[in-house]
Coordinates of C-alpha atoms (C1' of nucleotides) in Angstrom, one line a residue:
Chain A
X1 CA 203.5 183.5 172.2
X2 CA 205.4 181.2 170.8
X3 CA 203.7 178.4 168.6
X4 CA 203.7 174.8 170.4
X5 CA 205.9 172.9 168.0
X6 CA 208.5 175.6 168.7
X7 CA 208.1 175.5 172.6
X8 CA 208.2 171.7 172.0
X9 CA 211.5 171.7 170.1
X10 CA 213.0 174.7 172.3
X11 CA 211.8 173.1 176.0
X12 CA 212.9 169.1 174.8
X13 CA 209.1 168.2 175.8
X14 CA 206.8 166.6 173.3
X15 CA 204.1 168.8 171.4
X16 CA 201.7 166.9 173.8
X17 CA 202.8 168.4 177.0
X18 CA 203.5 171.6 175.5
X19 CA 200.2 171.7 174.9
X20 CA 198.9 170.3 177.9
X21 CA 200.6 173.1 180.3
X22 CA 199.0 175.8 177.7
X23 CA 195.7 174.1 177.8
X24 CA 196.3 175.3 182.0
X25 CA 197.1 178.9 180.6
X26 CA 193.7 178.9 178.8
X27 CA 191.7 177.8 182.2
X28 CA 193.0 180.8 183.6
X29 CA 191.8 182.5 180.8
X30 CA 195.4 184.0 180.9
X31 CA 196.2 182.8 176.8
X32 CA 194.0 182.7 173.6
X33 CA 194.1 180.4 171.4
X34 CA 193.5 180.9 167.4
X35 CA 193.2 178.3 165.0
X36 CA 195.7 178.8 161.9
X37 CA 197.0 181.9 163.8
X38 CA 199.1 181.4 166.8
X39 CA 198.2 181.9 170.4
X40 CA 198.4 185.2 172.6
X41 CA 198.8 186.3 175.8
X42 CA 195.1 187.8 177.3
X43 CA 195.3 191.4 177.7
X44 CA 194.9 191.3 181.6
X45 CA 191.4 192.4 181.5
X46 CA 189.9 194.8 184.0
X47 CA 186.9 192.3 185.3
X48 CA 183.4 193.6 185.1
X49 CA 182.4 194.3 188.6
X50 CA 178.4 194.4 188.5
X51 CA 177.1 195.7 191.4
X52 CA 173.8 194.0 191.5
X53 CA 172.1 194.9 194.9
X54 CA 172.3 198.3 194.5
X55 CA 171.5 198.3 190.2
X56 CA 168.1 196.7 191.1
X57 CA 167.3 199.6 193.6
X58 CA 168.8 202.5 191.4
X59 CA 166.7 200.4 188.3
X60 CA 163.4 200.3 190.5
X61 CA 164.0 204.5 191.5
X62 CA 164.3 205.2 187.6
X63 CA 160.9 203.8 186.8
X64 CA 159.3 206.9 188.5
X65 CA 161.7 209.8 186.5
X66 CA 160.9 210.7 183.3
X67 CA 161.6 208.9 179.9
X68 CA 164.6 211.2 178.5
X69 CA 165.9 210.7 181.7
X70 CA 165.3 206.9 181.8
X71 CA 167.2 207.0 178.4
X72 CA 169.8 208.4 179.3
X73 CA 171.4 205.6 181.0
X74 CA 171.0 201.6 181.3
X75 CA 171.8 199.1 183.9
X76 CA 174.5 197.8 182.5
X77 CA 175.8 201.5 182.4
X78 CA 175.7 201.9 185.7
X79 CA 177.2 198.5 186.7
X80 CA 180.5 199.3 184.2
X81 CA 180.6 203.3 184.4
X82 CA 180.4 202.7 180.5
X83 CA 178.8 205.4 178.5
X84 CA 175.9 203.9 176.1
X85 CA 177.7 204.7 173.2
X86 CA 180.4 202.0 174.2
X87 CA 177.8 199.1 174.2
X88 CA 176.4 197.6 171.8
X89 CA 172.7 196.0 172.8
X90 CA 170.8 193.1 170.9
X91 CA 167.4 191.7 171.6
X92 CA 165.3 189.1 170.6
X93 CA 162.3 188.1 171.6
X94 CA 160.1 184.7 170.6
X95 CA 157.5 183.0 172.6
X96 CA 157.6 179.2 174.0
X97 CA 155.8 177.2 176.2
X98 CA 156.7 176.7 179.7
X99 CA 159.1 173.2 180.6
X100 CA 159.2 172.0 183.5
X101 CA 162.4 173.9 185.0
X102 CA 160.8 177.0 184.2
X103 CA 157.0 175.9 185.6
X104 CA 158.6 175.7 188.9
X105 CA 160.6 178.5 188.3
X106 CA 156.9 180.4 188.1
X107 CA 154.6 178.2 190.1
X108 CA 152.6 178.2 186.6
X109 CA 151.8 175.3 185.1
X110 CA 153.9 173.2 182.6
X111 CA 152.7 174.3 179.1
X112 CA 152.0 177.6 180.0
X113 CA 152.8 180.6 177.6
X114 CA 155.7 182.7 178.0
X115 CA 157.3 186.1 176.8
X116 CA 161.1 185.2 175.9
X117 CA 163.9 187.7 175.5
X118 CA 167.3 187.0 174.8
X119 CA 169.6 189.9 175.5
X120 CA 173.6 190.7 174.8
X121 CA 175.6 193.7 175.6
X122 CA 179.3 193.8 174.3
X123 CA 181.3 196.6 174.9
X124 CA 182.3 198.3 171.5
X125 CA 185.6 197.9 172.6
X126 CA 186.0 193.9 173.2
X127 CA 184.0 191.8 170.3
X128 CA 182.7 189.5 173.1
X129 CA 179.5 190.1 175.1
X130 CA 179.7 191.0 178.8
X131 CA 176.5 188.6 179.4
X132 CA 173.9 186.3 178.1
X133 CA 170.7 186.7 179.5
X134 CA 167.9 184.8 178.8
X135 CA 164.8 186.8 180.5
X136 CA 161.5 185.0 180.9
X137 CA 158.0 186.7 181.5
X138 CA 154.3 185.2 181.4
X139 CA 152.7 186.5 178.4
X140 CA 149.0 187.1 180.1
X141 CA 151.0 189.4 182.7
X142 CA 152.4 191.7 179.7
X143 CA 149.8 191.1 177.2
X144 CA 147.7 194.8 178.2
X145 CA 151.0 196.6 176.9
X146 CA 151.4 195.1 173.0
X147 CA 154.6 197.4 173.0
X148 CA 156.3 195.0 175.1
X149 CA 155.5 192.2 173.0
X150 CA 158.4 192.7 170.7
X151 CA 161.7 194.1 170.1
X152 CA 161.2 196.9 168.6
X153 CA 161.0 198.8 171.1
X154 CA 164.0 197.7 173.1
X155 CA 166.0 199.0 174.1
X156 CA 163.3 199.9 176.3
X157 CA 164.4 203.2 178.5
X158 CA 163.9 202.2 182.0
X159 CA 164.5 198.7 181.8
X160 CA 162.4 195.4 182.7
X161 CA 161.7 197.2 185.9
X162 CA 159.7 199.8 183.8
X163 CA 158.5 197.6 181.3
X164 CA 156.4 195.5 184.3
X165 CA 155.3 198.7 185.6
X166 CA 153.6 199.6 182.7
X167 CA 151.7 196.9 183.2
X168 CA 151.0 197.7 187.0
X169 CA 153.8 195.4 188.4
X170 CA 156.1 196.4 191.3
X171 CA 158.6 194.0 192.5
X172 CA 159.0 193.6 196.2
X173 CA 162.5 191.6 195.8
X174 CA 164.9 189.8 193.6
X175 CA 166.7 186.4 194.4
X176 CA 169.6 185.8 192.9
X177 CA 171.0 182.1 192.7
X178 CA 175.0 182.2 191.2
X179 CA 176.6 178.9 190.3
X180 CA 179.4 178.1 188.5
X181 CA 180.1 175.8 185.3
X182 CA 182.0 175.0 182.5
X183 CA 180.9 176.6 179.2
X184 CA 178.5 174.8 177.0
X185 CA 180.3 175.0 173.5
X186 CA 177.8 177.7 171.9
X187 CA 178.0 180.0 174.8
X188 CA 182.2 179.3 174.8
X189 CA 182.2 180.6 171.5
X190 CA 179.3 183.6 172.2
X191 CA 181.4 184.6 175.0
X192 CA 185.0 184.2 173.3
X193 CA 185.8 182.4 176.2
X194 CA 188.2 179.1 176.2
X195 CA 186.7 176.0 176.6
X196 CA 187.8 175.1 180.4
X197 CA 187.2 178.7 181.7
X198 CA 184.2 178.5 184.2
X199 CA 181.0 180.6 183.8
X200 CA 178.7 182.1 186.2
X201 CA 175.6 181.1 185.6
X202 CA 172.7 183.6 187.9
X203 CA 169.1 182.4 188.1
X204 CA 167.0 185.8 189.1
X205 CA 163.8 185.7 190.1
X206 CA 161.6 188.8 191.0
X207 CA 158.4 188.8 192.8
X208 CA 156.1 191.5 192.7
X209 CA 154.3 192.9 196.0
X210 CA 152.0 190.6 195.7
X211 CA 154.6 187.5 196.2
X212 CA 154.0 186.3 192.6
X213 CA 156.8 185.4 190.2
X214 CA 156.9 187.7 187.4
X215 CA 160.0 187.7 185.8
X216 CA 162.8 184.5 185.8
X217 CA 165.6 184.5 184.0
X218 CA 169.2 183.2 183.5
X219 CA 172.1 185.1 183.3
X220 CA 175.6 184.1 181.9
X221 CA 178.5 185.6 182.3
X222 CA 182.1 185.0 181.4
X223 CA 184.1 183.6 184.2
X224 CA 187.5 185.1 184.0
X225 CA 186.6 188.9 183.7
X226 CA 183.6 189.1 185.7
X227 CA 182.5 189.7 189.3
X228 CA 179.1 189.8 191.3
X229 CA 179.4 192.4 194.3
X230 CA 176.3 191.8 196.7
X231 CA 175.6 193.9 199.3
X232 CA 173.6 192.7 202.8
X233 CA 172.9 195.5 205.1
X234 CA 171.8 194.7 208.6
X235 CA 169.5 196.1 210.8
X236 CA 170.7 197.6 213.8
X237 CA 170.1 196.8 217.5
X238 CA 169.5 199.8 219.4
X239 CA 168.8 203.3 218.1
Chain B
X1 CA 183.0 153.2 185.1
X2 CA 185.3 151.2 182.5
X3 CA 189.0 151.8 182.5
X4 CA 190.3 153.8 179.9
X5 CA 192.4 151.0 178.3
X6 CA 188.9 149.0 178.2
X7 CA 186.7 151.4 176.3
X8 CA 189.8 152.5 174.1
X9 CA 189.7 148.8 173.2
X10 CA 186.1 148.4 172.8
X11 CA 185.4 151.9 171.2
X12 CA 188.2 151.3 168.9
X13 CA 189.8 154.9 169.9
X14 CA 193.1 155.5 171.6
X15 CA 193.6 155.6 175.1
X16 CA 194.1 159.4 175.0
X17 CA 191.1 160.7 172.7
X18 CA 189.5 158.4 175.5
X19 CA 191.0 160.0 178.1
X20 CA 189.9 163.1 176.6
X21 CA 186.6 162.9 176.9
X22 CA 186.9 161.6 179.8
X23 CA 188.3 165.1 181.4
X24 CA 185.2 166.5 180.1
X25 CA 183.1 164.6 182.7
X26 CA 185.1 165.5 184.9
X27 CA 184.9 169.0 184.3
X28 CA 181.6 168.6 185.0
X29 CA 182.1 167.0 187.9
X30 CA 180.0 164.0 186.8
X31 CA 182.9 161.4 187.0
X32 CA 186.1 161.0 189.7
X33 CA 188.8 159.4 188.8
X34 CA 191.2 157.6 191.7
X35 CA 194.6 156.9 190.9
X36 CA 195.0 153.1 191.4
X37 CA 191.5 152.1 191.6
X38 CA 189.3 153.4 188.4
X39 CA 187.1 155.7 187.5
X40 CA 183.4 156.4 189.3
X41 CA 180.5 157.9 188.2
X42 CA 179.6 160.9 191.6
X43 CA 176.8 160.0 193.4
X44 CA 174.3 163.4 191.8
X45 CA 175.2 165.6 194.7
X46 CA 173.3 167.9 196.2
X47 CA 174.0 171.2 196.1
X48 CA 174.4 173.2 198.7
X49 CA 172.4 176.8 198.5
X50 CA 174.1 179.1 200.6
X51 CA 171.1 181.9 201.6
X52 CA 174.3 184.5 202.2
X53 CA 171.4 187.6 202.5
X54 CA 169.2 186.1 205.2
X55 CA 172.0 183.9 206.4
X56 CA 173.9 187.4 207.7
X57 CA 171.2 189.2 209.3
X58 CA 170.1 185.7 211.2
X59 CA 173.7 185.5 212.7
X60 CA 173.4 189.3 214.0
X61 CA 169.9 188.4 215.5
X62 CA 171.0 186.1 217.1
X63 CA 174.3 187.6 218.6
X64 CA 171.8 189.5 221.3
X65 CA 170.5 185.5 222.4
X66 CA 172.0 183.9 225.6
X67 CA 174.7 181.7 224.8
X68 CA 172.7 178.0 225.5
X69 CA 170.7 179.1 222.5
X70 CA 173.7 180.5 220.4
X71 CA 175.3 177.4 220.8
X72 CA 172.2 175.3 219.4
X73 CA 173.2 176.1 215.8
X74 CA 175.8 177.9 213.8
X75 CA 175.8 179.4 210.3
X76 CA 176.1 176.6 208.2
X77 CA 173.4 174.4 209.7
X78 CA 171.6 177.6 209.4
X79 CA 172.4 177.1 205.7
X80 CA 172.3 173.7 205.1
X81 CA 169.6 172.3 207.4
X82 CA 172.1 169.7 208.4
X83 CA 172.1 169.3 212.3
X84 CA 175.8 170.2 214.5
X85 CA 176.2 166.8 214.5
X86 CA 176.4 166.3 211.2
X87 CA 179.3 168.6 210.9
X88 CA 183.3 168.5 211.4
X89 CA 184.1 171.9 212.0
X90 CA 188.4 172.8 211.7
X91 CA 189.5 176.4 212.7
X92 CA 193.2 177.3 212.7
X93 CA 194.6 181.0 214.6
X94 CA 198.0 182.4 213.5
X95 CA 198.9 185.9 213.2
X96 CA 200.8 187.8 209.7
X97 CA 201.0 191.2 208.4
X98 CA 199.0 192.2 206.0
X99 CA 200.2 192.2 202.5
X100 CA 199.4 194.6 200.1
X101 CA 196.5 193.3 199.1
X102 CA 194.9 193.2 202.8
X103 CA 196.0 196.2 203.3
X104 CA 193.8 197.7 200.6
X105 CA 191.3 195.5 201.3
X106 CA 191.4 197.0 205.4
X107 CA 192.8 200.6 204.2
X108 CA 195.2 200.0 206.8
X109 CA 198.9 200.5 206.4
X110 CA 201.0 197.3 204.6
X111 CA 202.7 195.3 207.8
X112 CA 199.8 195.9 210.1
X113 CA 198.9 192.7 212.5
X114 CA 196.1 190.8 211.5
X115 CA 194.7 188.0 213.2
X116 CA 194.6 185.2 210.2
X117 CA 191.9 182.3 211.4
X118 CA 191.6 179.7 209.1
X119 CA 188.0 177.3 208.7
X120 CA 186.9 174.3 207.2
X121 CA 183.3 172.7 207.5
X122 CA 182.4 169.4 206.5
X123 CA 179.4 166.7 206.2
X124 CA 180.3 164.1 208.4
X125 CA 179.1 162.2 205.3
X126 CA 180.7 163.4 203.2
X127 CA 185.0 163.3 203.3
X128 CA 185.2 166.6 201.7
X129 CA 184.7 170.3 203.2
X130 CA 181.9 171.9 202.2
X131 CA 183.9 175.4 201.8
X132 CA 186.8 177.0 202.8
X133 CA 187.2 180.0 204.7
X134 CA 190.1 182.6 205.6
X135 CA 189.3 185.6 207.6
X136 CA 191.1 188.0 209.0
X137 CA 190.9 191.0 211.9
X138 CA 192.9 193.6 212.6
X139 CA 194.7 192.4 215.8
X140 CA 194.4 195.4 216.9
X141 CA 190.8 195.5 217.2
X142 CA 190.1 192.7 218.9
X143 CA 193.3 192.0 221.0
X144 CA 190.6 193.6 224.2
X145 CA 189.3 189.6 224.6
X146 CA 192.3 187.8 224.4
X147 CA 189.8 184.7 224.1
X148 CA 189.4 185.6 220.6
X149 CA 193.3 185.1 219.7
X150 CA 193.6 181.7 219.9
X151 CA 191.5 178.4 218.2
X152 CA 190.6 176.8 221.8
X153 CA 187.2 178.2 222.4
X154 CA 186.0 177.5 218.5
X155 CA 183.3 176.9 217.3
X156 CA 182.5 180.1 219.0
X157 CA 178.4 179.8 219.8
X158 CA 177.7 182.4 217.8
X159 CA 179.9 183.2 215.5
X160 CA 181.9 186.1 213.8
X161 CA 179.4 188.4 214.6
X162 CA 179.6 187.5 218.3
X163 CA 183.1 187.7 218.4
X164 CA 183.1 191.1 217.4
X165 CA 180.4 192.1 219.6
X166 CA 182.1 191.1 222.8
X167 CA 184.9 193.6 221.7
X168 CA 181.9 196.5 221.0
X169 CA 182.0 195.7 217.4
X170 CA 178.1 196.5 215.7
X171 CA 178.3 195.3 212.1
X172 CA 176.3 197.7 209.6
X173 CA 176.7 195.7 206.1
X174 CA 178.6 193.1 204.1
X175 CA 179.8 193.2 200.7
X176 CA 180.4 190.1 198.9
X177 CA 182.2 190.1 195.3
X178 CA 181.6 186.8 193.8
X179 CA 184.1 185.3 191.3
X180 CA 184.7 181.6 189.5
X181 CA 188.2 180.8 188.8
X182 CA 189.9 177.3 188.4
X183 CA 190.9 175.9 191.7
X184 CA 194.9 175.8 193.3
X185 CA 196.2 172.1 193.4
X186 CA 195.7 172.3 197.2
X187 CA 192.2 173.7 196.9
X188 CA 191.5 171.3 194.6
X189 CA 192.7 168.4 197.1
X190 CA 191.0 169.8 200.0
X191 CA 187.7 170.4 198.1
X192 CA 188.1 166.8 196.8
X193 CA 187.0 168.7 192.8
X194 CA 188.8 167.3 189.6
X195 CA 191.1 169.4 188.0
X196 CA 189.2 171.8 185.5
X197 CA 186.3 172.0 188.3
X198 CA 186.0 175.9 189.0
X199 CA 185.7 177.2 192.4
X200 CA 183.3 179.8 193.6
X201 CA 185.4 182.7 195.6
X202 CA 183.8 185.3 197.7
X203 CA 185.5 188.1 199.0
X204 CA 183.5 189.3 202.2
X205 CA 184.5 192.6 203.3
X206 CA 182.1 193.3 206.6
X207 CA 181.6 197.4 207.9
X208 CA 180.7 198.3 211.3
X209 CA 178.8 201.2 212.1
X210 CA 181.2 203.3 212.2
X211 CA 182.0 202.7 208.2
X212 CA 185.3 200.8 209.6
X213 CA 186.4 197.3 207.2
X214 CA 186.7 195.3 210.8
X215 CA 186.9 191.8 208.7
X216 CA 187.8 190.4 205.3
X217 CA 187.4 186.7 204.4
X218 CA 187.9 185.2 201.1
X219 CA 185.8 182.3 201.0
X220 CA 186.4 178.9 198.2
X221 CA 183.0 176.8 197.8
X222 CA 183.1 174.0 194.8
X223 CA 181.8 175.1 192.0
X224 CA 180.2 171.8 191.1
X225 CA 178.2 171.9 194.4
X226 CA 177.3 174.7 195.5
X227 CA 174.8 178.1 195.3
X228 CA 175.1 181.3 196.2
X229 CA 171.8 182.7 197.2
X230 CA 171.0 186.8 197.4
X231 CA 167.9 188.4 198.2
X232 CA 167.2 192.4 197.4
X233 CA 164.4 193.5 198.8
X234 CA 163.6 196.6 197.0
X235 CA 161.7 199.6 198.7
X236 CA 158.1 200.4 197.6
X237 CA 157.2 203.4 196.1
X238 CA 154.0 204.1 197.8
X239 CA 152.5 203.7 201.2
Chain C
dG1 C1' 201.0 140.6 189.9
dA2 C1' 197.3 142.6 187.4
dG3 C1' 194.9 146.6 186.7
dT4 C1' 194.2 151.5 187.4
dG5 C1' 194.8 156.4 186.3
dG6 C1' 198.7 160.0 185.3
dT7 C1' 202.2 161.3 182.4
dC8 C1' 205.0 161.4 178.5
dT9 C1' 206.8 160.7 173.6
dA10 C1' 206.8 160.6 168.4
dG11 C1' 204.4 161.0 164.7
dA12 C1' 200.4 161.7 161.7
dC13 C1' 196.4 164.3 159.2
dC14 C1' 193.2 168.1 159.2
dA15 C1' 191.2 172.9 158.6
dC16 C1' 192.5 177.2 158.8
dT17 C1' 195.4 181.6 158.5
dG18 C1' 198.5 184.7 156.6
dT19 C1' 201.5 186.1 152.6
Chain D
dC1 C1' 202.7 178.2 150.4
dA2 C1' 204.4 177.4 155.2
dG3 C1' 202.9 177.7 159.8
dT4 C1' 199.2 177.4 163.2
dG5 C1' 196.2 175.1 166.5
dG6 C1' 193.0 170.8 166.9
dT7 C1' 192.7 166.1 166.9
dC8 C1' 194.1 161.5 166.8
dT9 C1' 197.1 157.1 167.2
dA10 C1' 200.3 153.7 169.3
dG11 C1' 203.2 152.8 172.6
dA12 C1' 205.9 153.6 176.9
dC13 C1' 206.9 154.0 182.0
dC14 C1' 205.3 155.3 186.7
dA15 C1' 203.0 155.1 191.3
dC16 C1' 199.3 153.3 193.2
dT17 C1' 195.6 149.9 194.8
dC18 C1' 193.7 145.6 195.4
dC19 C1' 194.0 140.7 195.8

DNA sequence: GAGTGGTCTAGACCACTGT
DNA sequence: CAGTGGTCTAGACCACTCC
C-alpha cells in the first residue's frame, strides 16, 4: 500500500487523516502495519473455525483408544483439518498460588496451589499463534501422576482430557464463557494482531462427574480470523 | 470526566495525544463521550451472560405449555432474570430474496422468498438494546399460518420455536458460529458502543428433524457487555 | 455565549528498515 | 542513506448542548 505521506500528498488530506482512515483498515484487521517498512494489505485469511462442542466429545472418545492412536492427532488438528506437522506447539508449565478470580473459578480457597500451563499453537505457515491458552489445574488433583507435573511430556497424546484421566478424572461437562475485548499490548504483539482488532477471550470450565471443578482456563484467540461454532442439540418430544 | 482541552492544559500534553488516550478508554468501553456535553466515566455495567445451551432447549420445553404460561416469560428474561416488564421488545416483518449468502446459508436457490423479521430488546433502564437480531424463514415454509407473516401478534408467547411448531416444524439442533468484529456505524448507534468497541456476532443456523436449515439469524450483542455461555455435556464412558 | 467533543491541518522528531 | 510508521505539538473550524 502506499506509504501515508504519499496518500496524504496524492488525496490533498493531511498525514493525520490519512492515517486516521488506515487506523479503521487495521480494526478490520484488513491492513498491517510495519514500522520502518510500509504497510500491506492482510492476505484475506481463511478464519479458524473451531468446532468446540463436538472437539470436547471426539477429545473425551480418544481417551479410551490407544496411545499411537491418541498421537496421531490433536485437538487443534481436528478443529483446523491441519496435519501435526503444520503446527508448531509450545508449553510451559510453572506453579502459582490461587487469586481470587481463580478461587471462585474453583470453589477452592484463595492461596491454594495450582498446576499452570501456558500453551500456543501456530500454524508453520503464519508466524502468529492461532490461540493463547492459559490452562489451570489444582496440583493435589494431578499430583499421583508426577508425569503431568511438567512439560516434558507435552505434547501429551490424548490431551488434558487424558491427562485427568490418568489421574481417575472424567468430566461430565464443559462451560464455555466467550467475551470480546481489545488486545492487551503483549497478547497484540503474541498474536500479530493490530492494536484495535478485538479478541475473544473463552473462560472453560470442566467439571468432573462428581460436579467438581478440575480444570479452568482462559483462552485467547485473535479476533479477525477466528470463529467459535457451538452446537446445541435438543431433545425431542415424541418418539 | 475533564474536557480534553482541560487536562491537555493541566497535563501539559496536546489536545490530541489527550485525545488519544482518551480513545483507549473508550475502546474499553470504560468512558462515553457525548458530543456537546463531555466526557463520562460508564456506570461498570453488568454484563449480560447469555446461557445460549440451556437457553434453547428451555424455549423448546416450553413450546408443548399452554399459551397463559408461554406468555409469562420469553427468552431473554429467561436469560437475563429481568422480569417482561423490564423489557422494550421492537420486531419488524418484511419480505427479500435471499442473497447469495442466505442462500448458502439455507442451501436454497439465490432469489428464494424469505421472510426477514427484524428484533431489538432492551432494559427499560437502560436506553440501549441489549442485542440485535435478524432472522430469517423461508416464506415458503411458514406461509401455512399467515399469523406468522406480519409483526402484529409479536412478541409471540413463545417464541421462534413456537412459531415453527404451529407450522409442524420440530427443531433437532442449533449451530452457533461466534465471531468479534468492529461494529457498523449504525450498529454502533443502535448498541449505544464507542467506536473501536467490538461486537459479538452469532450466526444461528437452526435444523429440524428432518436435517432441513428452517431459520438463520445473525445475531450483534456489544462486546463490552455481554457473555456468551455454552455448556457440553459430554457422555460417560461407563454405566 | 461558553464549553464540549469531532475533525482537520501543518509541521516536527523518533526508531526502525532497507539498500 | 532515504523512506517508513509511531508519536507529538499547536492551532483551527464545526455542530452541538447547556445556561
Amino acid at each position: 500500500m502506499p506509504g501515508d505521506t504519499e496518500l496524504a500528498a496524492s488525496s490533498g488530506l493531511s498525514r493525520s487523516s490519512v492515517r486516521n482512515a488506515i487506523r479503521q483498515l487495521r480494526e478490520w484487521g484488513l491492513v498491517r502495519a510495519e514500522p520502518g517498512r510500509g504497510t500491506y494489505v492482510r492476505e484475506p485469511r481463511q478464519r479458524i473455525r473451531r468446532r468446540t462442542t463436538e472437539r470436547y466429545q471426539w477429545e473425551k472418545d480418544r481417551v479410551l483408544r490407544d496411545e499411537a492412536e491418541r498421537r496421531r492427532t490433536g485437538g487443534t488438528e481436528h478443529d483446523t483439518g491441519l496435519t501435526v506437522d503444520d503446527l508448531t506447539f509450545h508449553a510451559e508449565y510453572s506453579q502459582v498460588e490461587a487469586d481470587q478470580d481463580m478461587a471462585a473459578a474453583f470453589g477452592l480457597p484463595v492461596g491454594t496451589l495450582l498446576l499452570r500451563r501456558t500453551y500456543w499453537t501456530s500454524s508453520r505457515h503464519e508466524t502468529a499463534p492461532l490461540s493463547l491458552s492459559y490452562s489451570y489445574l489444582p496440583y493435589d488433583y494431578v499430583k499421583a501422576n508426577t508425569q503431568l507435573l511438567s512439560a516434558d511430556h507435552e505434547p501429551w497424546p490424548g490431551g488434558t482430557q487424558h491427562q485427568l484421566f490418568t489421574v481417575g478424572i472424567e468430566l461430565d461437562r464443559i462451560e464455555e464463557v466467550v467475551r470480546a475485548r481489545p488486545p492487551l499490548p503483549d497478547e497484540a504483539e503474541l498474536l500479530d494482531i493490530e492494536p484495535g482488532v478485538a479478541v475473544l477471550d473463552v473462560r472453560k470450565t470442566s467439571y468432573d462427574t462428581t460436579d467438581r471443578v478440575v480444570e479452568v482456563a482462559d483462552i485467547v484467540f485473535p479476533g479477525d480470523r477466528t470463529e467459535l461454532c457451538f452446537t446445541t442439540t435438543l431433545r425431542r418430544w415424541h418418539r
